[in-house]
Amino acid sequence: MKKSLLLFLFLIGISLSIPQQSSANDPILHGQLTSDQVPLYSTIEMTNAVGNLEGASNTVQYQLTQNSSIVQVSIGGKIFFIESRFLAPANKVLPDVESGTERQITSKSSFTIFGQKSSTSNVLVRGNSALSFTTIGYENGFFKVLVAGKIGYFPGNDDNISFSKPAMSIQVIDTKVPLYEIRNGNRVQVGAVASGYIFNREKEVTGYHQFVAKGKTYQIPLKGTWPSSTSAIIKPAAKPMFPASVRVEQETAVTNSTGQTIGYLSRGNMLTLHNFSKDKGVIEFLGSIAYLPLKNVTHSNLVQPKKNISHREMSYWMQVVAGMYPEFTKLELIGKSVEGRAIYALRVGNGKKEILFDASMHAREHMTTNVLLEMIDNYSIHYNNKTSFAGYNVKTVLDQTSIWFVPMMNPDGVTLVQGGQGAVKNGALARKINGSSNFARWKANVRGVDLNKNFDAGWSYINNNITKPNWMGYRGPRAFSEPEAVALKHFVEKHNFMSNVSYHSSGQVLYWFNFQAGAQLSRDVQYVNQLKSITGYSIVPPYYRKGTGSSADWFIKVTKMPGVTVEIAPYAGEAPVPISYWDRIWKQNHKVGLHAANEAWKRK
């Protein structure tokens, strides 16, 4: 019994003589360093210093140990020890620090932790041994490390990150890491990748990760990246239905489907626009679907006019142009067709005066849609670039007089002609009206009303012996019985248009007369002769027919302004104008919009 008690007391004595470090529950205290260099030890025995805690007067957090001459501090989640004689009472308390993504790093045998994100800033720790730390973030080339209660910055090139395999997944941990494309053996910066972005590299090339996306070779610096346990998932964008090339005009953030920034594209990048979603363009970024603001890109050629352009494609380009150039365009839904298809109007220019251009009132005359879309395409390019087109300074002209374009007044009829009975809801009715499944000759809307006889321009005087729905010529049960005609009526009534050009397709002639007289007649004669000079089309002499029901005649009647119906091509029979006529048609009409805008500006 006596020997056991003596042994017990001896063991207690030994344990009391060994310095004890504090526990996590011990209070955190604050003190000020009294020396510029305070030796830092990795063990409480204080045998070999692994570096210095630096900066006299720096406030630090510490905890007491059971040895009053030793205190412990935490650096990068690891406990170190310093002598308490190097501490004085602190005159301030360090604020709490928010933690970020934790990563384990191992330093080189010689390293420095700075007080700011700069290698020339004050030093917090200077080490002389390879040590492991837990970091709480990464920013501008520096790992963020907690040093005795405050954030320190550990240079990324002072760590020993191991990218162990040639092919592996990598995560970006810095805010922005440069992205280079290899062109002719040279690195050309094309943008940057953002924090959190994961990619699959193929190999390492002297300080860079290298990989291939969509046939192009890219490199990203090792600095600012980290091995990822998760592989990148490549999700390409759907094949573009209406592909177009666009140019990035300023450094632009690129986001994923959740709105998270995944990278940046530099000014001058040429991209394929795959689609759009509201005000965002859909593109591919390093092979995966991504989004960027449409307003940050411009185009050089959108519309391919030597083909049939559907209502869907027309609507697409109208929305894309409005999204790219909100500073000088405006898109309006002015109505819907019988089957609910959108009738869009697009303003180009910021002029207070306004003119109106419309097209495809008749279904088979859908090449007129191409004319207006090609005007929109070219005029918006030159407006944005502040350049001239067809002898006109486009921005100057359109900032004096805006043009409102309505490229497809009869979307159901156009869809029927282009796609046949199955393309529209009322196909069976149209088939019955037409008496044939071949709708090439069809001019009316989908329920057999000729829209260019449905306006209240002597409507009650129309007498053409067509008294029921037909592929052409039927005026409808009353003026403005059709939603397409009502849409244009309401749109005109909302504006003070200075003129209207309504595009039709056959005859190469200009209709302009609706009983004008006096100064109005002289003005309109002069105007139509100007259009004759530009287009080479013949002027139809005045005919004193009371009733036409046409949109241009109604426009003249209600606004007392010039209204001209332009027939763009030689008579093509009861069918659409052949695409082979396009080059000639565009040559004759490419400057009509700018001339009409300029004429309206000069007119009081």
PDB file of C-alpha atoms in Angstrom, residues 77-345:
ATOM      1  CA  GLY A  77      -5.514  25.713 -38.087  1.00  0.00           C
ATOM      2  CA  LYS A  78      -2.224  24.485 -36.577  1.00  0.00           C
ATOM      3  CA  ILE A  79      -1.079  25.211 -32.997  1.00  0.00           C
ATOM      4  CA  PHE A  80       2.235  27.006 -32.451  1.00  0.00           C
ATOM      5  CA  PHE A  81       3.874  28.358 -29.304  1.00  0.00           C
ATOM      6  CA  ILE A  82       5.602  31.615 -28.359  1.00  0.00           C
ATOM      7  CA  GLU A  83       7.038  32.977 -25.137  1.00  0.00           C
ATOM      8  CA  SER A  84       4.577  35.096 -23.155  1.00  0.00           C
ATOM      9  CA  ARG A  85       7.280  37.700 -22.459  1.00  0.00           C
ATOM     10  CA  PHE A  86       6.832  38.925 -26.036  1.00  0.00           C
ATOM     11  CA  LEU A  87       3.218  39.945 -25.356  1.00  0.00           C
ATOM     12  CA  ALA A  88       1.796  43.114 -23.816  1.00  0.00           C
ATOM     13  CA  PRO A  89      -1.839  43.932 -23.041  1.00  0.00           C
ATOM     14  CA  ALA A  90      -3.791  44.729 -26.217  1.00  0.00           C
ATOM     15  CA  ASN A  91      -5.710  47.955 -26.710  1.00  0.00           C
ATOM     16  CA  LYS A  92      -8.132  46.393 -29.211  1.00  0.00           C
ATOM     17  CA  VAL A  93      -9.960  43.158 -29.937  1.00  0.00           C
ATOM     18  CA  LEU A  94      -9.728  41.473 -33.352  1.00  0.00           C
ATOM     19  CA  PRO A  95     -13.089  41.071 -35.137  1.00  0.00           C
ATOM     20  CA  ASP A  96     -14.445  37.675 -36.114  1.00  0.00           C
ATOM     21  CA  VAL A  97     -13.323  36.421 -39.523  1.00  0.00           C
ATOM     22  CA  GLU A  98     -15.662  34.681 -41.969  1.00  0.00           C
ATOM     23  CA  SER A  99     -14.311  31.386 -43.199  1.00  0.00           C
ATOM     24  CA  GLY A 100     -14.347  30.344 -46.845  1.00  0.00           C
ATOM     25  CA  THR A 101     -13.518  27.120 -48.678  1.00  0.00           C
ATOM     26  CA  GLU A 102     -10.951  25.175 -46.653  1.00  0.00           C
ATOM     27  CA  ARG A 103      -7.983  23.570 -48.386  1.00  0.00           C
ATOM     28  CA  GLN A 104      -4.857  21.891 -47.048  1.00  0.00           C
ATOM     29  CA  ILE A 105      -1.565  23.239 -48.360  1.00  0.00           C
ATOM     30  CA  THR A 106       2.061  22.480 -47.556  1.00  0.00           C
ATOM     31  CA  SER A 107       4.548  25.314 -47.667  1.00  0.00           C
ATOM     32  CA  LYS A 108       8.005  25.250 -49.079  1.00  0.00           C
ATOM     33  CA  SER A 109      10.856  25.169 -46.559  1.00  0.00           C
ATOM     34  CA  SER A 110      11.042  28.934 -46.691  1.00  0.00           C
ATOM     35  CA  PHE A 111       7.812  30.937 -46.851  1.00  0.00           C
ATOM     36  CA  THR A 112       6.191  34.238 -45.911  1.00  0.00           C
ATOM     37  CA  ILE A 113       2.655  35.142 -44.875  1.00  0.00           C
ATOM     38  CA  PHE A 114       1.781  38.775 -45.567  1.00  0.00           C
ATOM     39  CA  GLY A 115      -0.716  41.150 -43.974  1.00  0.00           C
ATOM     40  CA  GLN A 116      -2.125  42.280 -47.349  1.00  0.00           C
ATOM     41  CA  LYS A 117      -2.587  40.816 -50.854  1.00  0.00           C
ATOM     42  CA  SER A 118       0.854  42.025 -51.849  1.00  0.00           C
ATOM     43  CA  SER A 119       4.337  40.593 -51.506  1.00  0.00           C
ATOM     44  CA  THR A 120       5.565  44.065 -50.568  1.00  0.00           C
ATOM     45  CA  SER A 121       3.147  44.480 -47.657  1.00  0.00           C
ATOM     46  CA  ASN A 122       3.838  43.920 -43.967  1.00  0.00           C
ATOM     47  CA  VAL A 123       4.935  40.438 -42.895  1.00  0.00           C
ATOM     48  CA  LEU A 124       2.935  38.440 -40.335  1.00  0.00           C
ATOM     49  CA  VAL A 125       4.873  35.170 -40.427  1.00  0.00           C
ATOM     50  CA  ARG A 126       8.243  34.237 -41.844  1.00  0.00           C
ATOM     51  CA  GLY A 127       8.894  30.490 -41.852  1.00  0.00           C
ATOM     52  CA  ASN A 128      12.005  28.395 -42.208  1.00  0.00           C
ATOM     53  CA  SER A 129      10.429  24.925 -42.333  1.00  0.00           C
ATOM     54  CA  ALA A 130       7.921  23.167 -44.544  1.00  0.00           C
ATOM     55  CA  LEU A 131       4.598  23.285 -42.714  1.00  0.00           C
ATOM     56  CA  SER A 132       0.999  22.276 -43.427  1.00  0.00           C
ATOM     57  CA  PHE A 133      -1.818  24.804 -43.142  1.00  0.00           C
ATOM     58  CA  THR A 134      -5.562  24.933 -43.594  1.00  0.00           C
ATOM     59  CA  THR A 135      -6.494  27.858 -45.834  1.00  0.00           C
ATOM     60  CA  ILE A 136      -9.861  29.635 -45.818  1.00  0.00           C
ATOM     61  CA  GLY A 137      -9.903  31.047 -49.333  1.00  0.00           C
ATOM     62  CA  TYR A 138      -7.896  32.210 -52.306  1.00  0.00           C
ATOM     63  CA  GLU A 139      -7.755  35.674 -53.807  1.00  0.00           C
ATOM     64  CA  ASN A 140      -5.553  37.393 -56.376  1.00  0.00           C
ATOM     65  CA  GLY A 141      -2.815  34.775 -56.194  1.00  0.00           C
ATOM     66  CA  PHE A 142      -2.814  34.404 -52.414  1.00  0.00           C
ATOM     67  CA  PHE A 143      -4.185  31.740 -50.105  1.00  0.00           C
ATOM     68  CA  LYS A 144      -5.993  33.248 -47.128  1.00  0.00           C
ATOM     69  CA  VAL A 145      -4.722  31.889 -43.817  1.00  0.00           C
ATOM     70  CA  LEU A 146      -5.816  32.757 -40.284  1.00  0.00           C
ATOM     71  CA  VAL A 147      -2.768  34.027 -38.381  1.00  0.00           C
ATOM     72  CA  ALA A 148      -3.463  34.399 -34.665  1.00  0.00           C
ATOM     73  CA  GLY A 149      -6.951  35.772 -35.313  1.00  0.00           C
ATOM     74  CA  LYS A 150      -6.419  37.865 -38.439  1.00  0.00           C
ATOM     75  CA  ILE A 151      -6.301  37.073 -42.138  1.00  0.00           C
ATOM     76  CA  GLY A 152      -2.880  36.595 -43.624  1.00  0.00           C
ATOM     77  CA  TYR A 153      -2.019  36.117 -47.265  1.00  0.00           C
ATOM     78  CA  PHE A 154       0.157  33.220 -48.354  1.00  0.00           C
ATOM     79  CA  PRO A 155       1.571  33.549 -51.914  1.00  0.00           C
ATOM     80  CA  GLY A 156       0.355  30.817 -54.206  1.00  0.00           C
ATOM     81  CA  ASN A 157       3.858  30.187 -55.470  1.00  0.00           C
ATOM     82  CA  ASP A 158       5.130  29.461 -51.911  1.00  0.00           C
ATOM     83  CA  ASP A 159       3.045  26.292 -51.642  1.00  0.00           C
ATOM     84  CA  ASN A 160       3.716  22.822 -52.923  1.00  0.00           C
ATOM     85  CA  ILE A 161       0.461  22.000 -54.754  1.00  0.00           C
ATOM     86  CA  SER A 162       0.799  18.678 -56.502  1.00  0.00           C
ATOM     87  CA  PHE A 163      -0.820  18.262 -59.913  1.00  0.00           C
ATOM     88  CA  SER A 164       0.075  14.623 -59.875  1.00  0.00           C
ATOM     89  CA  LYS A 165      -1.217  13.389 -63.232  1.00  0.00           C
ATOM     90  CA  PRO A 166      -0.908  14.738 -66.772  1.00  0.00           C
ATOM     91  CA  ALA A 167      -4.653  14.361 -67.354  1.00  0.00           C
ATOM     92  CA  MET A 168      -6.790  15.406 -64.396  1.00  0.00           C
ATOM     93  CA  SER A 169      -9.642  17.669 -63.316  1.00  0.00           C
ATOM     94  CA  ILE A 170      -8.779  21.167 -62.149  1.00  0.00           C
ATOM     95  CA  GLN A 171     -10.773  23.774 -60.233  1.00  0.00           C
ATOM     96  CA  VAL A 172     -10.180  27.520 -60.448  1.00  0.00           C
ATOM     97  CA  ILE A 173      -9.808  28.992 -56.962  1.00  0.00           C
ATOM     98  CA  ASP A 174      -8.761  32.549 -57.754  1.00  0.00           C
ATOM     99  CA  THR A 175     -11.334  35.227 -58.655  1.00  0.00           C
ATOM    100  CA  LYS A 176     -10.158  35.372 -62.292  1.00  0.00           C
ATOM    101  CA  VAL A 177      -7.473  33.286 -63.953  1.00  0.00           C
ATOM    102  CA  PRO A 178      -6.376  34.202 -67.510  1.00  0.00           C
ATOM    103  CA  LEU A 179      -7.557  32.025 -70.376  1.00  0.00           C
ATOM    104  CA  TYR A 180      -5.286  31.725 -73.400  1.00  0.00           C
ATOM    105  CA  GLU A 181      -5.906  30.273 -76.828  1.00  0.00           C
ATOM    106  CA  ILE A 182      -2.896  28.851 -78.653  1.00  0.00           C
ATOM    107  CA  ARG A 183      -2.704  30.419 -82.101  1.00  0.00           C
ATOM    108  CA  ASN A 184       0.252  29.642 -84.352  1.00  0.00           C
ATOM    109  CA  GLY A 185       2.206  28.508 -81.319  1.00  0.00           C
ATOM    110  CA  ASN A 186       1.553  31.737 -79.381  1.00  0.00           C
ATOM    111  CA  ARG A 187      -0.614  32.389 -76.325  1.00  0.00           C
ATOM    112  CA  VAL A 188      -3.379  34.891 -77.033  1.00  0.00           C
ATOM    113  CA  GLN A 189      -5.525  35.894 -74.082  1.00  0.00           C
ATOM    114  CA  VAL A 190      -9.180  35.489 -74.996  1.00  0.00           C
ATOM    115  CA  GLY A 191     -10.695  35.917 -71.549  1.00  0.00           C
ATOM    116  CA  ALA A 192     -10.561  34.407 -68.090  1.00  0.00           C
ATOM    117  CA  VAL A 193     -12.091  31.628 -66.034  1.00  0.00           C
ATOM    118  CA  ALA A 194     -13.841  32.415 -62.757  1.00  0.00           C
ATOM    119  CA  SER A 195     -13.560  30.986 -59.275  1.00  0.00           C
ATOM    120  CA  GLY A 196     -15.217  27.592 -58.985  1.00  0.00           C
ATOM    121  CA  TYR A 197     -14.926  26.708 -62.669  1.00  0.00           C
ATOM    122  CA  ILE A 198     -13.835  23.098 -63.239  1.00  0.00           C
ATOM    123  CA  PHE A 199     -12.116  21.868 -66.390  1.00  0.00           C
ATOM    124  CA  ASN A 200     -10.420  18.663 -67.493  1.00  0.00           C
ATOM    125  CA  ARG A 201      -6.859  19.264 -68.518  1.00  0.00           C
ATOM    126  CA  GLU A 202      -4.968  16.985 -70.860  1.00  0.00           C
ATOM    127  CA  LYS A 203      -1.458  17.797 -69.757  1.00  0.00           C
ATOM    128  CA  GLU A 204       0.799  20.354 -68.064  1.00  0.00           C
ATOM    129  CA  VAL A 205       2.987  22.627 -70.182  1.00  0.00           C
ATOM    130  CA  THR A 206       5.587  24.623 -68.238  1.00  0.00           C
ATOM    131  CA  GLY A 207       3.378  26.303 -65.672  1.00  0.00           C
ATOM    132  CA  TYR A 208       0.120  25.936 -67.609  1.00  0.00           C
ATOM    133  CA  HIS A 209      -2.737  23.471 -67.820  1.00  0.00           C
ATOM    134  CA  GLN A 210      -3.530  22.606 -71.444  1.00  0.00           C
ATOM    135  CA  PHE A 211      -6.744  21.229 -72.915  1.00  0.00           C
ATOM    136  CA  VAL A 212      -8.740  21.235 -76.158  1.00  0.00           C
ATOM    137  CA  ALA A 213     -12.324  22.476 -76.557  1.00  0.00           C
ATOM    138  CA  LYS A 214     -14.224  22.509 -79.859  1.00  0.00           C
ATOM    139  CA  GLY A 215     -11.006  21.871 -81.768  1.00  0.00           C
ATOM    140  CA  LYS A 216      -9.127  24.787 -80.204  1.00  0.00           C
ATOM    141  CA  THR A 217      -6.208  24.481 -77.792  1.00  0.00           C
ATOM    142  CA  TYR A 218      -6.341  26.480 -74.561  1.00  0.00           C
ATOM    143  CA  GLN A 219      -3.989  27.064 -71.648  1.00  0.00           C
ATOM    144  CA  ILE A 220      -4.653  28.269 -68.095  1.00  0.00           C
ATOM    145  CA  PRO A 221      -1.879  29.106 -65.592  1.00  0.00           C
ATOM    146  CA  LEU A 222      -1.313  26.665 -62.721  1.00  0.00           C
ATOM    147  CA  LYS A 223      -1.351  29.574 -60.294  1.00  0.00           C
ATOM    148  CA  GLY A 224      -4.851  30.140 -58.979  1.00  0.00           C
ATOM    149  CA  THR A 225      -5.980  26.563 -59.582  1.00  0.00           C
ATOM    150  CA  TRP A 226      -6.368  23.427 -57.482  1.00  0.00           C
ATOM    151  CA  PRO A 227      -6.754  19.694 -58.133  1.00  0.00           C
ATOM    152  CA  SER A 228     -10.450  18.819 -58.259  1.00  0.00           C
ATOM    153  CA  SER A 229     -12.028  15.593 -57.074  1.00  0.00           C
ATOM    154  CA  THR A 230     -14.962  16.305 -59.422  1.00  0.00           C
ATOM    155  CA  SER A 231     -14.662  15.981 -63.186  1.00  0.00           C
ATOM    156  CA  ALA A 232     -15.942  18.733 -65.428  1.00  0.00           C
ATOM    157  CA  ILE A 233     -19.212  17.910 -67.170  1.00  0.00           C
ATOM    158  CA  ILE A 234     -19.361  19.263 -70.716  1.00  0.00           C
ATOM    159  CA  LYS A 235     -22.894  20.182 -71.843  1.00  0.00           C
ATOM    160  CA  PRO A 236     -22.820  21.614 -75.368  1.00  0.00           C
ATOM    161  CA  ALA A 237     -25.472  24.077 -76.488  1.00  0.00           C
ATOM    162  CA  ALA A 238     -28.127  22.807 -78.854  1.00  0.00           C
ATOM    163  CA  LYS A 239     -27.272  23.189 -82.517  1.00  0.00           C
ATOM    164  CA  PRO A 240     -28.304  26.718 -83.558  1.00  0.00           C
ATOM    165  CA  MET A 241     -31.436  26.827 -85.697  1.00  0.00           C
ATOM    166  CA  PHE A 242     -30.473  30.237 -87.060  1.00  0.00           C
ATOM    167  CA  PRO A 243     -26.686  30.494 -86.591  1.00  0.00           C
ATOM    168  CA  ALA A 244     -24.986  33.859 -86.595  1.00  0.00           C
ATOM    169  CA  SER A 245     -21.547  35.170 -85.801  1.00  0.00           C
ATOM    170  CA  VAL A 246     -21.309  37.937 -83.204  1.00  0.00           C
ATOM    171  CA  ARG A 247     -18.430  39.981 -81.807  1.00  0.00           C
ATOM    172  CA  VAL A 248     -17.809  40.733 -78.128  1.00  0.00           C
ATOM    173  CA  GLU A 249     -17.498  44.515 -77.743  1.00  0.00           C
ATOM    174  CA  GLN A 250     -16.306  44.728 -74.134  1.00  0.00           C
ATOM    175  CA  GLU A 251     -15.027  42.311 -71.497  1.00  0.00           C
ATOM    176  CA  THR A 252     -18.124  40.346 -70.651  1.00  0.00           C
ATOM    177  CA  ALA A 253     -19.023  37.962 -67.847  1.00  0.00           C
ATOM    178  CA  VAL A 254     -20.225  34.550 -68.988  1.00  0.00           C
ATOM    179  CA  THR A 255     -22.691  32.653 -66.793  1.00  0.00           C
ATOM    180  CA  ASN A 256     -24.108  29.159 -66.547  1.00  0.00           C
ATOM    181  CA  SER A 257     -27.801  28.267 -66.472  1.00  0.00           C
ATOM    182  CA  THR A 258     -28.103  29.219 -62.783  1.00  0.00           C
ATOM    183  CA  GLY A 259     -26.631  32.677 -63.351  1.00  0.00           C
ATOM    184  CA  GLN A 260     -23.252  31.874 -61.760  1.00  0.00           C
ATOM    185  CA  THR A 261     -20.285  33.566 -63.438  1.00  0.00           C
ATOM    186  CA  ILE A 262     -18.013  30.913 -64.919  1.00  0.00           C
ATOM    187  CA  GLY A 263     -15.717  33.096 -66.970  1.00  0.00           C
ATOM    188  CA  TYR A 264     -15.091  36.226 -68.980  1.00  0.00           C
ATOM    189  CA  LEU A 265     -14.620  36.924 -72.679  1.00  0.00           C
ATOM    190  CA  SER A 266     -12.316  39.657 -73.925  1.00  0.00           C
ATOM    191  CA  ARG A 267     -13.289  42.316 -76.435  1.00  0.00           C
ATOM    192  CA  GLY A 268     -12.910  41.137 -80.017  1.00  0.00           C
ATOM    193  CA  ASN A 269     -13.873  37.497 -79.516  1.00  0.00           C
ATOM    194  CA  MET A 270     -15.971  36.113 -82.374  1.00  0.00           C
ATOM    195  CA  LEU A 271     -18.688  33.714 -81.242  1.00  0.00           C
ATOM    196  CA  THR A 272     -21.496  31.666 -82.687  1.00  0.00           C
ATOM    197  CA  LEU A 273     -24.833  32.800 -81.306  1.00  0.00           C
ATOM    198  CA  HIS A 274     -26.845  29.618 -80.734  1.00  0.00           C
ATOM    199  CA  ASN A 275     -30.037  31.145 -79.375  1.00  0.00           C
ATOM    200  CA  PHE A 276     -31.250  33.752 -76.915  1.00  0.00           C
ATOM    201  CA  SER A 277     -33.103  33.727 -73.608  1.00  0.00           C
ATOM    202  CA  LYS A 278     -34.692  37.073 -72.728  1.00  0.00           C
ATOM    203  CA  ASP A 279     -31.772  39.534 -72.792  1.00  0.00           C
ATOM    204  CA  LYS A 280     -29.092  36.819 -72.808  1.00  0.00           C
ATOM    205  CA  GLY A 281     -27.388  35.271 -75.778  1.00  0.00           C
ATOM    206  CA  VAL A 282     -26.799  31.519 -75.721  1.00  0.00           C
ATOM    207  CA  ILE A 283     -23.223  30.598 -76.660  1.00  0.00           C
ATOM    208  CA  GLU A 284     -20.651  27.929 -75.921  1.00  0.00           C
ATOM    209  CA  PHE A 285     -17.840  28.656 -73.471  1.00  0.00           C
ATOM    210  CA  LEU A 286     -15.039  26.098 -73.680  1.00  0.00           C
ATOM    211  CA  GLY A 287     -17.456  23.595 -75.179  1.00  0.00           C
ATOM    212  CA  SER A 288     -20.378  24.008 -72.755  1.00  0.00           C
ATOM    213  CA  ILE A 289     -23.583  26.013 -72.989  1.00  0.00           C
ATOM    214  CA  ALA A 290     -23.256  29.474 -71.467  1.00  0.00           C
ATOM    215  CA  TYR A 291     -24.935  32.867 -71.468  1.00  0.00           C
ATOM    216  CA  LEU A 292     -23.845  36.469 -71.926  1.00  0.00           C
ATOM    217  CA  PRO A 293     -25.692  39.791 -72.237  1.00  0.00           C
ATOM    218  CA  LEU A 294     -26.855  40.324 -75.812  1.00  0.00           C
ATOM    219  CA  LYS A 295     -26.200  44.056 -75.457  1.00  0.00           C
ATOM    220  CA  ASN A 296     -22.465  43.331 -75.189  1.00  0.00           C
ATOM    221  CA  VAL A 297     -22.185  41.788 -78.661  1.00  0.00           C
ATOM    222  CA  THR A 298     -22.650  43.139 -82.172  1.00  0.00           C
ATOM    223  CA  HIS A 299     -23.198  41.504 -85.536  1.00  0.00           C
ATOM    224  CA  SER A 300     -21.913  41.852 -89.064  1.00  0.00           C
ATOM    225  CA  ASN A 301     -24.516  39.779 -90.882  1.00  0.00           C
ATOM    226  CA  LEU A 302     -27.556  38.077 -89.383  1.00  0.00           C
ATOM    227  CA  VAL A 303     -30.096  37.489 -92.135  1.00  0.00           C
ATOM    228  CA  GLN A 304     -29.538  35.081 -95.006  1.00  0.00           C
ATOM    229  CA  PRO A 305     -32.070  36.533 -97.474  1.00  0.00           C
ATOM    230  CA  LYS A 306     -31.716  34.082-100.361  1.00  0.00           C
ATOM    231  CA  LYS A 307     -34.236  31.655 -98.901  1.00  0.00           C
ATOM    232  CA  ASN A 308     -37.745  31.546 -97.514  1.00  0.00           C
ATOM    233  CA  ILE A 309     -37.822  33.192 -94.092  1.00  0.00           C
ATOM    234  CA  SER A 310     -40.430  31.765 -91.763  1.00  0.00           C
ATOM    235  CA  HIS A 311     -42.400  33.601 -89.114  1.00  0.00           C
ATOM    236  CA  ARG A 312     -40.313  31.841 -86.493  1.00  0.00           C
ATOM    237  CA  GLU A 313     -37.042  33.018 -88.011  1.00  0.00           C
ATOM    238  CA  MET A 314     -38.348  36.547 -88.547  1.00  0.00           C
ATOM    239  CA  SER A 315     -39.439  36.723 -84.888  1.00  0.00           C
ATOM    240  CA  TYR A 316     -36.053  35.384 -83.801  1.00  0.00           C
ATOM    241  CA  TRP A 317     -34.033  38.036 -85.632  1.00  0.00           C
ATOM    242  CA  MET A 318     -36.318  40.848 -84.479  1.00  0.00           C
ATOM    243  CA  GLN A 319     -35.774  39.854 -80.848  1.00  0.00           C
ATOM    244  CA  VAL A 320     -32.032  39.342 -81.280  1.00  0.00           C
ATOM    245  CA  VAL A 321     -31.537  42.780 -82.861  1.00  0.00           C
ATOM    246  CA  ALA A 322     -33.607  44.414 -80.124  1.00  0.00           C
ATOM    247  CA  GLY A 323     -31.540  42.591 -77.494  1.00  0.00           C
ATOM    248  CA  MET A 324     -28.202  43.580 -79.020  1.00  0.00           C
ATOM    249  CA  TYR A 325     -29.029  47.253 -79.547  1.00  0.00           C
ATOM    250  CA  PRO A 326     -31.402  48.467 -76.812  1.00  0.00           C
ATOM    251  CA  GLU A 327     -29.926  51.939 -77.074  1.00  0.00           C
ATOM    252  CA  PHE A 328     -31.402  52.569 -80.524  1.00  0.00           C
ATOM    253  CA  THR A 329     -34.050  49.884 -81.150  1.00  0.00           C
ATOM    254  CA  LYS A 330     -37.392  49.002 -79.616  1.00  0.00           C
ATOM    255  CA  LEU A 331     -39.464  45.868 -80.163  1.00  0.00           C
ATOM    256  CA  GLU A 332     -43.239  45.901 -79.788  1.00  0.00           C
ATOM    257  CA  LEU A 333     -45.831  43.176 -80.070  1.00  0.00           C
ATOM    258  CA  ILE A 334     -48.550  45.099 -81.902  1.00  0.00           C
ATOM    259  CA  GLY A 335     -51.022  42.243 -82.174  1.00  0.00           C
ATOM    260  CA  LYS A 336     -51.594  38.601 -82.970  1.00  0.00           C
ATOM    261  CA  SER A 337     -52.916  36.723 -85.966  1.00  0.00           C
ATOM    262  CA  VAL A 338     -56.033  34.579 -86.129  1.00  0.00           C
ATOM    263  CA  GLU A 339     -53.997  31.624 -84.832  1.00  0.00           C
ATOM    264  CA  GLY A 340     -52.164  33.689 -82.230  1.00  0.00           C
ATOM    265  CA  ARG A 341     -48.855  34.249 -84.010  1.00  0.00           C
ATOM    266  CA  ALA A 342     -47.050  37.399 -82.942  1.00  0.00           C
ATOM    267  CA  ILE A 343     -47.057  40.476 -85.169  1.00  0.00           C
ATOM    268  CA  TYR A 344     -43.923  42.393 -84.277  1.00  0.00           C
ATOM    269  CA  ALA A 345     -42.833  45.947 -84.974  1.00  0.00           C
TER     270      ALA A 345
END
